[in-house]
mmCIF file of C-alpha atoms in Angstrom:
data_model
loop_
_atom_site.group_PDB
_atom_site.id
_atom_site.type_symbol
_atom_site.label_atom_id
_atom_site.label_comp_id
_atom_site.label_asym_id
_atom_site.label_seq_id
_atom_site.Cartn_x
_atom_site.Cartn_y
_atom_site.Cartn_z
ATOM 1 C CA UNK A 1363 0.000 0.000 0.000
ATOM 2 C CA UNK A 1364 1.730 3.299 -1.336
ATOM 3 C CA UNK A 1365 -0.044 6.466 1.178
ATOM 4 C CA UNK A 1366 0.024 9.798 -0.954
ATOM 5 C CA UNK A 1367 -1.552 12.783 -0.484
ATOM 6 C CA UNK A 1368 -4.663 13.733 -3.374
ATOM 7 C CA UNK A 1369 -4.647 17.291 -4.390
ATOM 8 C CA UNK A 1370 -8.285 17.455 -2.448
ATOM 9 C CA UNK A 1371 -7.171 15.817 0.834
ATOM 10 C CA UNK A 1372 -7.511 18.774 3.776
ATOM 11 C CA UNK A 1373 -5.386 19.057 7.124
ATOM 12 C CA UNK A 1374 -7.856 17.257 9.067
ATOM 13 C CA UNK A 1375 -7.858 14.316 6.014
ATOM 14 C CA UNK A 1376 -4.228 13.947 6.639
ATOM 15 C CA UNK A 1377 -3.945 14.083 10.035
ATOM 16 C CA UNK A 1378 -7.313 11.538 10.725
ATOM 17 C CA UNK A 1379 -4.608 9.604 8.165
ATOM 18 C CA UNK A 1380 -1.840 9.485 10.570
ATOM 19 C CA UNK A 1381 -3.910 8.950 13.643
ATOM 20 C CA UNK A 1382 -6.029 5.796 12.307
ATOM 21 C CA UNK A 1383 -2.654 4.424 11.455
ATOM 22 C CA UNK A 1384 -0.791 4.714 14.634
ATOM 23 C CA UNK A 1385 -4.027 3.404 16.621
ATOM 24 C CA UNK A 1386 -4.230 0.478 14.366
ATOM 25 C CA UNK A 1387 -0.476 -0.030 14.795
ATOM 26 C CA UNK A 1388 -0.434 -0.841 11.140
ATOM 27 C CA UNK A 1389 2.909 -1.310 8.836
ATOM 28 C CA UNK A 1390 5.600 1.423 10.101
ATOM 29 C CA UNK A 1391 6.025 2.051 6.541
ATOM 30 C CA UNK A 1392 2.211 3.415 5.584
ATOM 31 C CA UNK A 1393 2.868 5.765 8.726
ATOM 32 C CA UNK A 1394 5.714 7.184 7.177
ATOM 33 C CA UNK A 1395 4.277 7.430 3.792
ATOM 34 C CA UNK A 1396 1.474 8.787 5.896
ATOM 35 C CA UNK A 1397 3.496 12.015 8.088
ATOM 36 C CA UNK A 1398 5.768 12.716 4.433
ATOM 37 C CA UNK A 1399 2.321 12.945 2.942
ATOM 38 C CA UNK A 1400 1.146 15.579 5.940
ATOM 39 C CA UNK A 1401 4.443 17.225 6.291
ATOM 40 C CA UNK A 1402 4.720 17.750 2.505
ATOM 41 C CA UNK A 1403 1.856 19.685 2.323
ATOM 42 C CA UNK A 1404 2.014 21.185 5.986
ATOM 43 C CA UNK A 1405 5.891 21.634 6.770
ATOM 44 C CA UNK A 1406 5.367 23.864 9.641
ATOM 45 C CA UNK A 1407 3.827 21.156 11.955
ATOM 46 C CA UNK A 1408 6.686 20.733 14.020
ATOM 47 C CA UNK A 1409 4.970 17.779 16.414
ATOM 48 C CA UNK A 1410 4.505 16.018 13.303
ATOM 49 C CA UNK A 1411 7.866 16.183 12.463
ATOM 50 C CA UNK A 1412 8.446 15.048 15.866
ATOM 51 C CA UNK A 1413 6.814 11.915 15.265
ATOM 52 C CA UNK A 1414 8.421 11.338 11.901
ATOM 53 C CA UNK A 1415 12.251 11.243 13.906
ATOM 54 C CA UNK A 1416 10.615 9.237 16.686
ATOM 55 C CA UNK A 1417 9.362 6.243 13.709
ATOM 56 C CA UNK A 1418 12.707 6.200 13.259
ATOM 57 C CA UNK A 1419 13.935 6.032 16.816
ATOM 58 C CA UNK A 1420 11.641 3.097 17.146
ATOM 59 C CA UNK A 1421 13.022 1.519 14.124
ATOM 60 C CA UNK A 1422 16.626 2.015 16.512
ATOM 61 C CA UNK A 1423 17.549 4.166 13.575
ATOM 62 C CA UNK A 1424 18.998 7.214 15.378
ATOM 63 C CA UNK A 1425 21.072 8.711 12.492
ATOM 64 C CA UNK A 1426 17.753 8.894 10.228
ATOM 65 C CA UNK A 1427 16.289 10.075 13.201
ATOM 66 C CA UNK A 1428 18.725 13.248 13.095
ATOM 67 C CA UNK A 1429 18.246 13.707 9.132
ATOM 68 C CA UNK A 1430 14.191 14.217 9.648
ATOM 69 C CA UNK A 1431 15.039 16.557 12.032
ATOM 70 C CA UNK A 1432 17.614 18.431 9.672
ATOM 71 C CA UNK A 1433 14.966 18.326 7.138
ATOM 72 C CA UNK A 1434 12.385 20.032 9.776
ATOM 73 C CA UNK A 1435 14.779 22.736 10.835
ATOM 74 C CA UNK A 1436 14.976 24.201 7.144
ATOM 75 C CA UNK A 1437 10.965 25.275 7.069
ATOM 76 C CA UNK A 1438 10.840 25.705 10.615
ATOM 77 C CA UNK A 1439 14.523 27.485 10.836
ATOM 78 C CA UNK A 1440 12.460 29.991 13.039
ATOM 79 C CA UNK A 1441 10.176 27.730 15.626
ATOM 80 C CA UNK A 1442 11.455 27.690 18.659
ATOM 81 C CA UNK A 1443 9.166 24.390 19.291
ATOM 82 C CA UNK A 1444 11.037 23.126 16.282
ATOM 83 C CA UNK A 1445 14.208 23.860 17.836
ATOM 84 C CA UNK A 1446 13.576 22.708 21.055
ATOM 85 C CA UNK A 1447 12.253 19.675 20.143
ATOM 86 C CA UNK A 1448 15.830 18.902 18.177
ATOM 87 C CA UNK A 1449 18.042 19.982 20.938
ATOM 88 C CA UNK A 1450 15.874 17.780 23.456
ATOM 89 C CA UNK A 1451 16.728 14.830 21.006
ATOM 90 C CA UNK A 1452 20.094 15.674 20.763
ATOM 91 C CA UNK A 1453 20.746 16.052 24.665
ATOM 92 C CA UNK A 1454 19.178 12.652 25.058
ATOM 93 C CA UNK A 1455 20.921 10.660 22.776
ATOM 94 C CA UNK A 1456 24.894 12.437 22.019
ATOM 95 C CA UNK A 1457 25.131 11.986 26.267
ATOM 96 C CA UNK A 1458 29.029 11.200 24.874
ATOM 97 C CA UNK A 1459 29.342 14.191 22.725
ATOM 98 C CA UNK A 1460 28.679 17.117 24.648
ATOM 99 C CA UNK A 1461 30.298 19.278 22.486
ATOM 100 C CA UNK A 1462 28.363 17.910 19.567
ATOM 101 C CA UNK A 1463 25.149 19.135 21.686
ATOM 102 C CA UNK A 1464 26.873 22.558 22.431
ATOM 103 C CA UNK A 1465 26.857 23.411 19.144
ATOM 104 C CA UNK A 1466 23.091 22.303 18.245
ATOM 105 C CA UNK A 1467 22.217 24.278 21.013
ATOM 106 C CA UNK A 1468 24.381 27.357 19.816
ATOM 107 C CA UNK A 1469 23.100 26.739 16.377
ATOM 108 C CA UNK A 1470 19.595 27.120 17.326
ATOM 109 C CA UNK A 1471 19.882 30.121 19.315
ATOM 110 C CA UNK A 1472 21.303 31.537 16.105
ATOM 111 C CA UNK A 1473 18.099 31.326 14.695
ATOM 112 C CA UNK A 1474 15.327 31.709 17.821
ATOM 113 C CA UNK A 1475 17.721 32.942 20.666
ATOM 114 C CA UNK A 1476 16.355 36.376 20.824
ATOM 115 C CA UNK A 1477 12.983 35.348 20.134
ATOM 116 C CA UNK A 1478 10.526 37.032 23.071
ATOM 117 C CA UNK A 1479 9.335 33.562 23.290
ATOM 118 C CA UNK A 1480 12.477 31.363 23.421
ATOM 119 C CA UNK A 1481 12.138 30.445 27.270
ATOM 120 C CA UNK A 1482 12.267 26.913 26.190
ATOM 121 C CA UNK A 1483 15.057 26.525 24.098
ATOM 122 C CA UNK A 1484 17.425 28.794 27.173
ATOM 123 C CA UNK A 1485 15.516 26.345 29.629
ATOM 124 C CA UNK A 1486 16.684 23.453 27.586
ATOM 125 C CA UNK A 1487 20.376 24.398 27.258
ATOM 126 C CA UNK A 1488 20.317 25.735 30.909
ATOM 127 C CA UNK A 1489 18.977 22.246 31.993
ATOM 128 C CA UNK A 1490 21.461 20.284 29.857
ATOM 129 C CA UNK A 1491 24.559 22.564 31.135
ATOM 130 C CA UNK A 1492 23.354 22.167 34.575
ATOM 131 C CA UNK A 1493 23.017 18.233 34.632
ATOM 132 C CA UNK A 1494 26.310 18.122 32.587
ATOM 133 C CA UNK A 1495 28.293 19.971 35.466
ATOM 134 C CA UNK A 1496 26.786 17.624 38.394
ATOM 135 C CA UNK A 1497 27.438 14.975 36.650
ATOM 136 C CA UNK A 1498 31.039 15.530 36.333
ATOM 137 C CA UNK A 1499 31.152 16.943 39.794
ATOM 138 C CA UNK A 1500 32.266 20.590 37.521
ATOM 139 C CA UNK A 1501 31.844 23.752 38.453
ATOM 140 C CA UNK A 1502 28.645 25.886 37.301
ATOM 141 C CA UNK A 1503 30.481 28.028 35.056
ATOM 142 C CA UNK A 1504 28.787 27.521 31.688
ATOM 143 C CA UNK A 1505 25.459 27.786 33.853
ATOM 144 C CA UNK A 1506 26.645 30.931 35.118
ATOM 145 C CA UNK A 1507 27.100 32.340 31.292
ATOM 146 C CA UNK A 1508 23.839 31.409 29.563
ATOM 147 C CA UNK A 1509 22.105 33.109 32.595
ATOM 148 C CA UNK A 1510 24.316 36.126 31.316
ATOM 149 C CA UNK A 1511 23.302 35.733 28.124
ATOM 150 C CA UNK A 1512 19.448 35.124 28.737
ATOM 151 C CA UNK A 1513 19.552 37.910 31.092
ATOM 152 C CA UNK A 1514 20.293 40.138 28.051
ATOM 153 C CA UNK A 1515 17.815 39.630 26.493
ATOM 154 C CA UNK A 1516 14.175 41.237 26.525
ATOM 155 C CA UNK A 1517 12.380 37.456 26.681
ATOM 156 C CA UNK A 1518 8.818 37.103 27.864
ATOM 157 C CA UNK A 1519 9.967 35.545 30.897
ATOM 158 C CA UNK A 1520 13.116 37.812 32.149
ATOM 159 C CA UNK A 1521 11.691 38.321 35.282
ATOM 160 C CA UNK A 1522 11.137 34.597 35.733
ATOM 161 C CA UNK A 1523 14.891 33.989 35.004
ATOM 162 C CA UNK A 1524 16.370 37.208 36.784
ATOM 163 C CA UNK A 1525 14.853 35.204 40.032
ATOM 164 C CA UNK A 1526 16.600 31.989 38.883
ATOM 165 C CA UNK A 1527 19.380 33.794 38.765
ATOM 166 C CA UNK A 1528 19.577 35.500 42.149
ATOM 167 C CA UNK A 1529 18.567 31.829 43.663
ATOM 168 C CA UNK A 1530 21.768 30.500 41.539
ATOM 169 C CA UNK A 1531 24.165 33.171 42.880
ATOM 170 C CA UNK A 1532 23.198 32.357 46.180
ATOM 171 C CA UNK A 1533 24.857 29.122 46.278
ATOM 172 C CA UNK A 1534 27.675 29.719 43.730
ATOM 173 C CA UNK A 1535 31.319 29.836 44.310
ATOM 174 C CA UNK A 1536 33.187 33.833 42.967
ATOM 175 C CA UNK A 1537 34.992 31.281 40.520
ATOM 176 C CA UNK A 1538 32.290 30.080 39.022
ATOM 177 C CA UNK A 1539 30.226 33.655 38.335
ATOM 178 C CA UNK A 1540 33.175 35.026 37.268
ATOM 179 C CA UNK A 1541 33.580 32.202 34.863
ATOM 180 C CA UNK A 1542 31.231 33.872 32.548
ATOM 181 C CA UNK A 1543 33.732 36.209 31.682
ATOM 182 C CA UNK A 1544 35.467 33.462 29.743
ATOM 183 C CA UNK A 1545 32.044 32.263 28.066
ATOM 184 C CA UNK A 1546 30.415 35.671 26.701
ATOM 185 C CA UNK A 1547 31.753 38.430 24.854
ATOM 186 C CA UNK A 1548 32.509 41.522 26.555
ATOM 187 C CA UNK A 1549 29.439 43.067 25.142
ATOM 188 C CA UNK A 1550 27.078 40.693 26.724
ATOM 189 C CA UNK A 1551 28.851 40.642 29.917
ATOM 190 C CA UNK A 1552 28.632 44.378 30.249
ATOM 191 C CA UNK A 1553 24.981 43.500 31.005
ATOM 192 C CA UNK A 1554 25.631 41.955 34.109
ATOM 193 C CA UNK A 1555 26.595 45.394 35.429
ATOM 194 C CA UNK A 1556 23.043 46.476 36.627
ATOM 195 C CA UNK A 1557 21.360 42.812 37.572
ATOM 196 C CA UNK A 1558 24.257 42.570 39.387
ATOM 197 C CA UNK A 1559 24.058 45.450 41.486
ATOM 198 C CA UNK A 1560 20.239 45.018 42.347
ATOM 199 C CA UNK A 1561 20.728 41.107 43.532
ATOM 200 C CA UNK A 1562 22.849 42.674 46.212
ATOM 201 C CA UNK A 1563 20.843 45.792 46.799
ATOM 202 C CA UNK A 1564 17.412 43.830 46.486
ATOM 203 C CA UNK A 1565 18.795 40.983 48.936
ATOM 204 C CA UNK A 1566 17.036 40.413 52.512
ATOM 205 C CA UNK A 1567 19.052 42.592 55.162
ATOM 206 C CA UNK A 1568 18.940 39.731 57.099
ATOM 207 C CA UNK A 1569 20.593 37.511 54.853
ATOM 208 C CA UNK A 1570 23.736 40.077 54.162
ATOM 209 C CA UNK A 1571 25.754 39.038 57.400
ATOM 210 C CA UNK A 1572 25.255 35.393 56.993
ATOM 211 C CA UNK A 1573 26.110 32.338 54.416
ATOM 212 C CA UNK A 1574 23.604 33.399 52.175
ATOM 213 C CA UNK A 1575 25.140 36.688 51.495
ATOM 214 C CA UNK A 1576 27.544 34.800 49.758
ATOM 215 C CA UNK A 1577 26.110 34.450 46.723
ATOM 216 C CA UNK A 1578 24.867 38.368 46.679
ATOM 217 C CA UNK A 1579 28.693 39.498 47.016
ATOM 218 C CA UNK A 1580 29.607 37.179 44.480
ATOM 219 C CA UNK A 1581 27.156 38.400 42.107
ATOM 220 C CA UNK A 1582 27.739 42.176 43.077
ATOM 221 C CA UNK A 1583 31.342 41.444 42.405
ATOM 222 C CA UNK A 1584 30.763 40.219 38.754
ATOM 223 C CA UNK A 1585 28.964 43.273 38.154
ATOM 224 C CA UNK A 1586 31.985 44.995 38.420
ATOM 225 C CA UNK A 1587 32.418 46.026 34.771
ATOM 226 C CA UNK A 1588 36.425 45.941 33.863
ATOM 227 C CA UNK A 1589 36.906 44.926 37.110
ATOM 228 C CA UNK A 1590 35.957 40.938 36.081
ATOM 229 C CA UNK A 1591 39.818 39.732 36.257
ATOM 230 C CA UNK A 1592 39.848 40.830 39.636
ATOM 231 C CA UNK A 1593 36.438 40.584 41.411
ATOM 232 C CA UNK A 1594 36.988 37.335 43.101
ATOM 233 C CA UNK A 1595 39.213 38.483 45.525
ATOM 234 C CA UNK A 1596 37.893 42.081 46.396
ATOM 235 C CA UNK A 1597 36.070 42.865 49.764
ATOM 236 C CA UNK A 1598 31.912 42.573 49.453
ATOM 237 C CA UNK A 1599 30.033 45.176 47.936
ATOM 238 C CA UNK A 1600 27.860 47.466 50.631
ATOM 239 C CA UNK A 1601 24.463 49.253 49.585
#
């Protein structure tokens, strides 16, 4: 049975195509036949491409997995769903090639980074770097630089991460804040300058003589624009 897609066949014909085959659990092959026909027609439908990698992943074909979603990211360059979607593949199956998901991750934030609604792509990355680090019993430093990053930008959810961030500081080594230094271009870290400086002014007064002001003076002290080579060691700031 060959599945193609008439000139006169509608969304909901294709997709009530799709769905009757994976319910009746028919031949893997007429569901593929089935999502081309759909995603030929309809190539913005990221959760259908979805499913088209996953037939594969069942089929314990990851590689062909990984094309479909190369072929997705070319009409869907700018979904963030799209993107997310990939990068969640990718930090689930290249566990031994971190570097390989680095630079999926980077690649995608080429595209959707700045996008007001990229939360979950920076959630994604920020999840992945985090898990990475405890993991290898690492330091937080590549943590410490996407919140940097995401902190620059004007997302729908900045407030959401700015709290993240003052949580994360809290419990951070100087070392690894300062780390960012080494992860983000000057012109990104330059943004730090102001977040920085309200984490420590914004901080409970009762927590600023005790082990949580640790993470405040640490943060203050990364604010410290041209001063970044040499925060670590200076005195905490006072507001």
């Amino acid at each position: 049975f060959f599945f193609f897609a008439p000139a006169h066949m509608t969304f909901a014909l294709l997709v009530s195509r799709v769905v009757d085959l994976e319910q009746q659990g028919r031949d893997p092959v007429q569901l593929r036949q089935a999502l081309e026909a759909l995603l030929d027609r309809y190539p913005l439908c990221f959760g259908y491409w979805k499913r088209r990698a996953e037939l594969e992943l069942a089929a314990a074909d990851e590689p062909a997995a990984v094309a479909v979603y190369e072929r997705a990211v070319v009409p869907c360059a700018y979904s963030v769903e799209m993107w997310t979607l990939y990068c969640a593949h990718a930090a689930r199956h290249w566990a031994d090639e971190p570097e390989r998901v680095r630079g999926l991750f980077e690649r995608a934030l080429q595209y959707v980074g700045s996008d007001y609604a990229a939360d979950g792509i920076w959630d994604k990355y920020i999840a992945y770097e985090s898990a990475v680090a405890e993991a290898a019993a690492a330091d937080m430093g590549r943590v410490s630089a996407l919140y940097a990053r995401v902190l620059a930008l004007p997302l729908r959810l900045h407030d959401v991460y700015w709290a993240r961030f003052a949580e994360f500081a809290a419990t951070r080594t100087a070392s690894e804040l300062l780390a960012a230094e080494s992860e983000v271009r000057a012109d990104r870290v330059r943004h730090l300058t102001p977040l920085c400086s309200a984490v420590a002014r914004d901080w409970p007064i009762g927590h600023r003589h005790g082990a949580s002001s640790r993470g405040a003076e640490h943060t203050c002290a990364i604010g410290r624009a041209g001063e970044l080579p040499h925060a670590a060691g200076r005195a905490p700031c006072h507001h």
